[in-house]
Structures are given as C-alpha cells and as structure tokens.
CSV table of C-alpha atoms in Angstrom, one decimal:
chain,number,residue,atom,x,y,z
A,306,GLY,CA,-15.5,6.0,-4.6
A,307,ALA,CA,-14.9,2.3,-3.9
A,308,VAL,CA,-15.0,1.3,-0.3
A,309,VAL,CA,-13.1,-1.6,1.3
A,310,SER,CA,-13.6,-2.5,4.9
A,311,GLN,CA,-11.6,-4.6,7.3
A,312,HIS,CA,-12.5,-6.3,10.5
A,313,PRO,CA,-11.3,-6.2,13.2
A,314,SER,CA,-9.4,-2.9,13.1
A,315,TRP,CA,-7.2,-4.1,15.9
A,316,VAL,CA,-6.7,-7.3,17.8
A,317,ILE,CA,-4.5,-8.4,20.7
A,318,CYS,CA,-4.0,-12.2,21.2
A,319,LYS,CA,-1.9,-14.6,23.0
A,320,SER,CA,0.9,-16.5,21.3
A,321,GLY,CA,-0.3,-19.7,19.7
A,322,THR,CA,-3.8,-18.6,18.9
A,323,SER,CA,-5.2,-18.0,15.4
A,324,VAL,CA,-6.6,-14.8,14.2
A,325,LYS,CA,-9.0,-14.2,11.3
A,326,ILE,CA,-9.1,-10.9,9.5
A,327,GLU,CA,-11.9,-10.1,7.0
A,328,CYS,CA,-11.7,-7.8,4.0
A,329,ARG,CA,-14.9,-6.8,2.3
A,330,SER,CA,-15.5,-4.7,-0.8
A,331,LEU,CA,-18.7,-2.8,0.1
A,332,ASP,CA,-19.8,-1.3,-3.2
A,333,PHE,CA,-18.1,-3.2,-6.0
A,334,GLN,CA,-17.2,-6.8,-6.9
A,335,ALA,CA,-13.5,-7.4,-6.3
A,336,THR,CA,-12.2,-10.0,-8.6
A,337,THR,CA,-8.8,-9.7,-7.0
A,338,MET,CA,-7.8,-9.0,-3.4
A,339,PHE,CA,-4.3,-8.4,-2.1
A,340,TRP,CA,-3.0,-8.9,1.4
A,341,TYR,CA,-0.1,-6.7,2.6
A,342,ARG,CA,1.9,-6.5,5.8
A,343,GLN,CA,3.6,-3.4,7.1
A,344,PHE,CA,6.1,-3.3,9.9
A,345,PRO,CA,6.9,0.0,11.7
A,346,LYS,CA,8.8,2.4,9.5
A,347,GLN,CA,8.8,0.0,6.6
A,348,SER,CA,7.0,-0.3,3.3
A,349,LEU,CA,4.0,-2.3,2.6
A,350,MET,CA,5.0,-5.8,1.6
A,351,LEU,CA,2.7,-7.9,-0.6
A,352,MET,CA,2.0,-11.2,1.1
A,353,ALA,CA,-0.4,-12.8,-1.4
A,354,THR,CA,-2.8,-12.3,-4.2
A,355,SER,CA,-6.2,-13.8,-4.0
A,356,ASN,CA,-8.7,-14.3,-6.9
A,357,GLU,CA,-12.2,-15.3,-6.2
A,358,GLY,CA,-12.8,-19.0,-6.3
A,359,SER,CA,-9.2,-20.0,-6.7
A,360,LYS,CA,-6.2,-20.6,-4.5
A,361,ALA,CA,-4.2,-17.6,-3.4
A,362,THR,CA,-0.8,-16.9,-4.9
A,363,TYR,CA,1.8,-16.3,-2.2
A,364,GLU,CA,4.9,-14.1,-2.5
A,365,GLN,CA,8.3,-15.7,-1.9
A,366,GLY,CA,9.0,-16.2,1.8
A,367,VAL,CA,5.4,-16.1,2.9
A,368,GLU,CA,4.3,-19.4,4.4
A,369,LYS,CA,1.0,-20.4,2.9
A,370,ASP,CA,0.2,-22.8,5.8
A,371,LYS,CA,0.7,-20.1,8.3
A,372,PHE,CA,-1.3,-17.4,6.5
A,373,LEU,CA,-4.4,-19.0,5.2
A,374,ILE,CA,-6.3,-17.0,2.6
A,375,ASN,CA,-9.8,-17.6,1.5
A,376,HIS,CA,-11.6,-15.6,-1.2
A,377,ALA,CA,-15.0,-17.3,-1.3
A,378,SER,CA,-17.0,-14.5,-2.9
A,379,LEU,CA,-16.5,-11.4,-5.0
A,380,THR,CA,-16.9,-9.2,-1.9
A,381,LEU,CA,-15.1,-11.1,0.9
A,382,SER,CA,-11.6,-12.4,1.5
A,383,THR,CA,-10.2,-13.6,4.8
A,384,LEU,CA,-6.7,-13.9,6.1
A,385,THR,CA,-6.1,-16.3,9.0
A,386,VAL,CA,-2.9,-16.0,10.9
A,387,THR,CA,-2.5,-19.5,12.4
A,388,SER,CA,-0.6,-20.1,15.6
A,389,ALA,CA,0.4,-16.4,15.8
A,390,HIS,CA,3.7,-15.5,17.5
A,391,PRO,CA,5.0,-12.1,18.6
A,392,GLU,CA,7.0,-11.7,15.3
A,393,ASP,CA,3.7,-11.8,13.5
A,394,SER,CA,2.7,-8.5,15.1
A,395,SER,CA,2.2,-6.1,12.3
A,396,PHE,CA,-0.3,-3.9,10.4
A,397,TYR,CA,-2.2,-6.1,7.9
A,398,ILE,CA,-3.8,-4.3,5.0
A,399,CYS,CA,-6.0,-5.7,2.3
A,400,SER,CA,-6.8,-4.1,-1.0
A,401,ALA,CA,-9.3,-4.9,-3.7
A,402,SER,CA,-9.4,-4.3,-7.4
A,403,GLY,CA,-11.6,-5.3,-10.3
A,404,ILE,CA,-13.7,-2.3,-11.1
A,405,ALA,CA,-14.4,-2.6,-14.9
A,406,GLY,CA,-11.9,-0.7,-16.9
A,407,VAL,CA,-9.6,0.2,-14.0
A,408,LEU,CA,-7.8,-3.0,-13.4
A,409,ASP,CA,-4.7,-1.7,-11.8
A,410,THR,CA,-6.3,0.6,-9.3
A,411,GLN,CA,-6.3,-0.9,-5.8
A,412,TYR,CA,-8.5,0.3,-3.1
A,413,PHE,CA,-7.2,-0.3,0.4
A,414,GLY,CA,-9.0,-1.3,3.5
A,415,PRO,CA,-8.3,0.6,6.8
A,416,GLY,CA,-5.9,-2.1,8.0
A,417,THR,CA,-5.9,-4.4,11.0
A,418,ARG,CA,-3.3,-3.9,13.7
A,419,LEU,CA,-2.3,-7.3,15.2
A,420,THR,CA,-0.4,-7.5,18.5
A,421,VAL,CA,0.6,-11.0,19.6
A,422,LEU,CA,1.7,-11.2,23.3
B,119,ARG,CA,18.6,-3.4,-4.7
B,120,LYS,CA,15.0,-2.5,-3.8
B,121,GLU,CA,12.6,-2.5,-6.7
B,122,VAL,CA,11.3,1.0,-5.8
B,123,GLU,CA,13.6,3.3,-3.9
B,124,GLN,CA,12.9,6.5,-2.1
B,125,ASP,CA,14.7,8.8,0.3
B,126,PRO,CA,12.9,8.1,3.6
B,127,GLY,CA,13.5,11.7,4.8
B,128,PRO,CA,12.1,13.2,6.8
B,129,PHE,CA,11.7,16.4,4.9
B,130,ASN,CA,11.0,19.3,7.2
B,131,VAL,CA,9.7,22.3,5.4
B,132,PRO,CA,7.8,25.5,6.4
B,133,GLU,CA,4.3,26.2,5.3
B,134,GLY,CA,4.1,27.6,1.8
B,135,ALA,CA,7.3,25.9,0.7
B,136,THR,CA,7.7,23.9,-2.5
B,137,VAL,CA,9.0,20.4,-1.9
B,138,ALA,CA,10.0,17.7,-4.4
B,139,PHE,CA,10.3,13.9,-3.9
B,140,ASN,CA,12.1,11.6,-6.2
B,141,CYS,CA,11.8,7.8,-6.6
B,142,THR,CA,13.5,5.3,-8.8
B,143,TYR,CA,12.3,1.9,-10.0
B,144,SER,CA,14.3,-1.0,-11.2
B,145,ASN,CA,11.8,-3.0,-13.3
B,146,SER,CA,11.9,-1.5,-16.8
B,147,ALA,CA,8.8,-3.5,-17.7
B,148,SER,CA,6.6,-1.6,-15.1
B,149,GLN,CA,3.8,0.3,-16.8
B,150,SER,CA,1.8,2.0,-14.2
B,151,PHE,CA,3.0,4.3,-11.5
B,152,PHE,CA,1.3,6.0,-8.6
B,153,TRP,CA,1.9,8.2,-5.6
B,154,TYR,CA,0.0,7.2,-2.5
B,155,ARG,CA,-0.3,9.1,0.8
B,156,GLN,CA,-0.2,7.3,4.1
B,157,ASP,CA,-1.0,9.0,7.4
B,158,CYS,CA,0.4,7.6,10.6
B,159,ARG,CA,-1.2,4.2,11.5
B,160,LYS,CA,-3.6,4.5,8.5
B,161,GLU,CA,-4.0,2.8,5.2
B,162,PRO,CA,-2.4,4.3,2.0
B,163,LYS,CA,-4.7,6.4,-0.1
B,164,LEU,CA,-4.2,7.1,-3.7
B,165,LEU,CA,-2.9,10.6,-4.3
B,166,MET,CA,-2.4,10.5,-8.1
B,167,SER,CA,-1.4,8.3,-11.0
B,168,VAL,CA,1.7,9.2,-12.8
B,169,TYR,CA,1.9,9.5,-16.6
B,170,SER,CA,4.8,10.0,-19.0
B,171,SER,CA,3.3,13.3,-20.1
B,172,GLY,CA,3.2,14.5,-16.5
B,173,ASN,CA,0.0,15.4,-14.7
B,174,GLU,CA,-1.1,18.0,-12.2
B,175,ASP,CA,-3.8,18.0,-9.6
B,176,GLY,CA,-4.0,21.3,-7.8
B,177,ARG,CA,-0.8,21.8,-5.9
B,178,PHE,CA,0.5,18.4,-6.8
B,179,THR,CA,2.5,17.6,-10.0
B,180,ALA,CA,3.8,14.2,-10.9
B,181,GLN,CA,6.3,13.4,-13.5
B,182,LEU,CA,7.6,10.1,-15.0
B,183,ASN,CA,10.9,9.7,-16.8
B,184,ARG,CA,11.0,6.2,-18.3
B,185,ALA,CA,14.5,6.6,-19.8
B,186,SER,CA,16.0,7.2,-16.3
B,187,GLN,CA,13.3,5.2,-14.5
B,188,TYR,CA,12.5,7.8,-12.0
B,189,ILE,CA,9.3,9.4,-10.8
B,190,SER,CA,8.8,12.7,-9.1
B,191,LEU,CA,6.2,14.4,-7.0
B,192,LEU,CA,6.2,18.2,-6.5
B,193,ILE,CA,4.1,19.8,-3.9
B,194,ARG,CA,3.6,23.6,-4.1
B,195,ASP,CA,2.5,25.9,-1.3
B,196,SER,CA,2.8,23.2,1.3
B,197,LYS,CA,0.0,23.0,4.0
B,198,LEU,CA,0.3,21.6,7.5
B,199,SER,CA,-2.2,19.0,6.3
B,200,ASP,CA,0.3,17.7,3.7
B,201,SER,CA,2.3,16.2,6.6
B,202,ALA,CA,2.3,12.5,5.8
B,203,THR,CA,4.4,9.7,4.3
B,204,TYR,CA,4.3,9.7,0.5
B,205,LEU,CA,4.7,6.2,-1.1
B,206,CYS,CA,6.0,5.8,-4.6
B,207,VAL,CA,4.4,2.8,-6.3
B,208,ALA,CA,5.1,0.8,-9.5
B,209,ASP,CA,3.2,-2.1,-10.9
B,210,SER,CA,5.0,-5.4,-11.3
B,211,SER,CA,5.1,-5.8,-15.1
B,212,ASN,CA,1.3,-5.6,-15.6
B,213,THR,CA,0.6,-8.4,-13.2
B,214,GLY,CA,-1.7,-6.2,-11.2
B,215,LYS,CA,0.7,-6.3,-8.2
B,216,LEU,CA,2.0,-3.1,-6.8
B,217,ILE,CA,5.5,-2.6,-5.5
B,218,PHE,CA,5.7,0.0,-2.8
B,219,GLY,CA,8.7,2.2,-2.0
B,220,GLN,CA,9.6,2.7,1.7
B,221,GLY,CA,8.0,6.1,1.6
B,222,THR,CA,9.2,9.6,2.1
B,223,THR,CA,8.1,11.4,5.3
B,224,LEU,CA,7.1,15.1,5.0
B,225,GLN,CA,6.7,17.3,8.0
B,226,VAL,CA,5.3,20.8,7.2
B,227,LYS,CA,5.9,23.2,10.0
B,228,PRO,CA,4.0,26.4,10.8
C-alpha cells in the first residue's frame, strides 16, 4: 500500500521559534497533500490543501503567514509553524493522494506531535 | 451544526458483542464516505469505504442511507483489538477534501 512518512515524529520547542515538518510520499507521486491538526479529544481539522507547484489553499481561520506550506515536488510537502506559541501545540498530520484512479483516497502520515513551551 | 456528527461515546462492550455506530452528515452533495480507525496518539487508518449498496469486510459492515444522510458501521464479534476511535468521514462535494467527524470511542472489555 501507499506509504507516507512524516518527520519529525515529535518536537518540543520554545515559544517564538519556528518548526518545520516534512511530509513525504515514499512509493507514489502525490499530486495533492493535505495538512491537518488535531487537538486532544477532537476531530482532525483540515488546515490547508497543497498541490505540487502551486500555492496552498488554506481553510477559513488558518493563518497562511503563520503556517507556511511548500509543495515543491510530487513527493514532498513541508509545513512550517512560524513563531510557535503554546496554543499551537497539537498533533499535525499530513495526508497524500493522487494515485491514478483513486483520487479520493488519502493516505496519512504518522503525524508529528508538537509541544511549544 | 457540525458537517459530520458522531456520538463520541465511549461505547464499552464485552468481547464477542455486536456494536453499531451511526453518523450523520449535513452536505447533501457529498459523494464519498469512509470509516477510519484511529488508535491513541496515532494517525487515522482507512477501515473501509461506504457505498449505497452497503459493503462488508469480515466482521465489519458499513451502510449508507443517502435519503437520511446517515452512515453506519456494524462490528460483529468484537475483539479486544477493536478498541479504538472510529472516525466517520465524508468528502466535501467532490473537492477531494475530507470532513472528519469527532470520532466514536470503542472499548472492548474481556
């Protein structure tokens, strides 16, 4: 099956620093990658949709200048949380889709747990 | 109103029990529906897609009722390993985006 990796799996940082999270599709070309955030006991909330080579589309209420997304290749998308604050502490999960003929199946990465002190 | 609503539970059932989860969605234009399973502190994993004709995968049966806009998941002969959170998911009008419900937590007891 399709494999999506994320790095790092967890990160602890000081308030005010920036954190970059990588999402890679290991065995397929992902035309679209999605970034989600999940707070404890809550559902996954879509933050943005990223298509290779174009600007990401952000969901309402998500600050594009704070959550920088780059999708420079068909196998890599990055999310940078700029000037992180404690309220940004969350579980960030990416997913990728784009396997021919199965456009609406998303394969999820293992997630990155961010803790901002 | 949430786009996809589920009873968060938890559902506590003994091993071997049959348990059913329901979910409702508000966007009548949604075309694709799924059940995902999420273990604690892990990513969601696709359990099964849901079709109007209903579909079965071993002990798991999923049903879709478009007229009432609800989706169900039936688990027969529950195992301890079935303990997890089950996420009901609908697509957002064929945009490729997925809308997740809050999830229903299942605890299967020995």
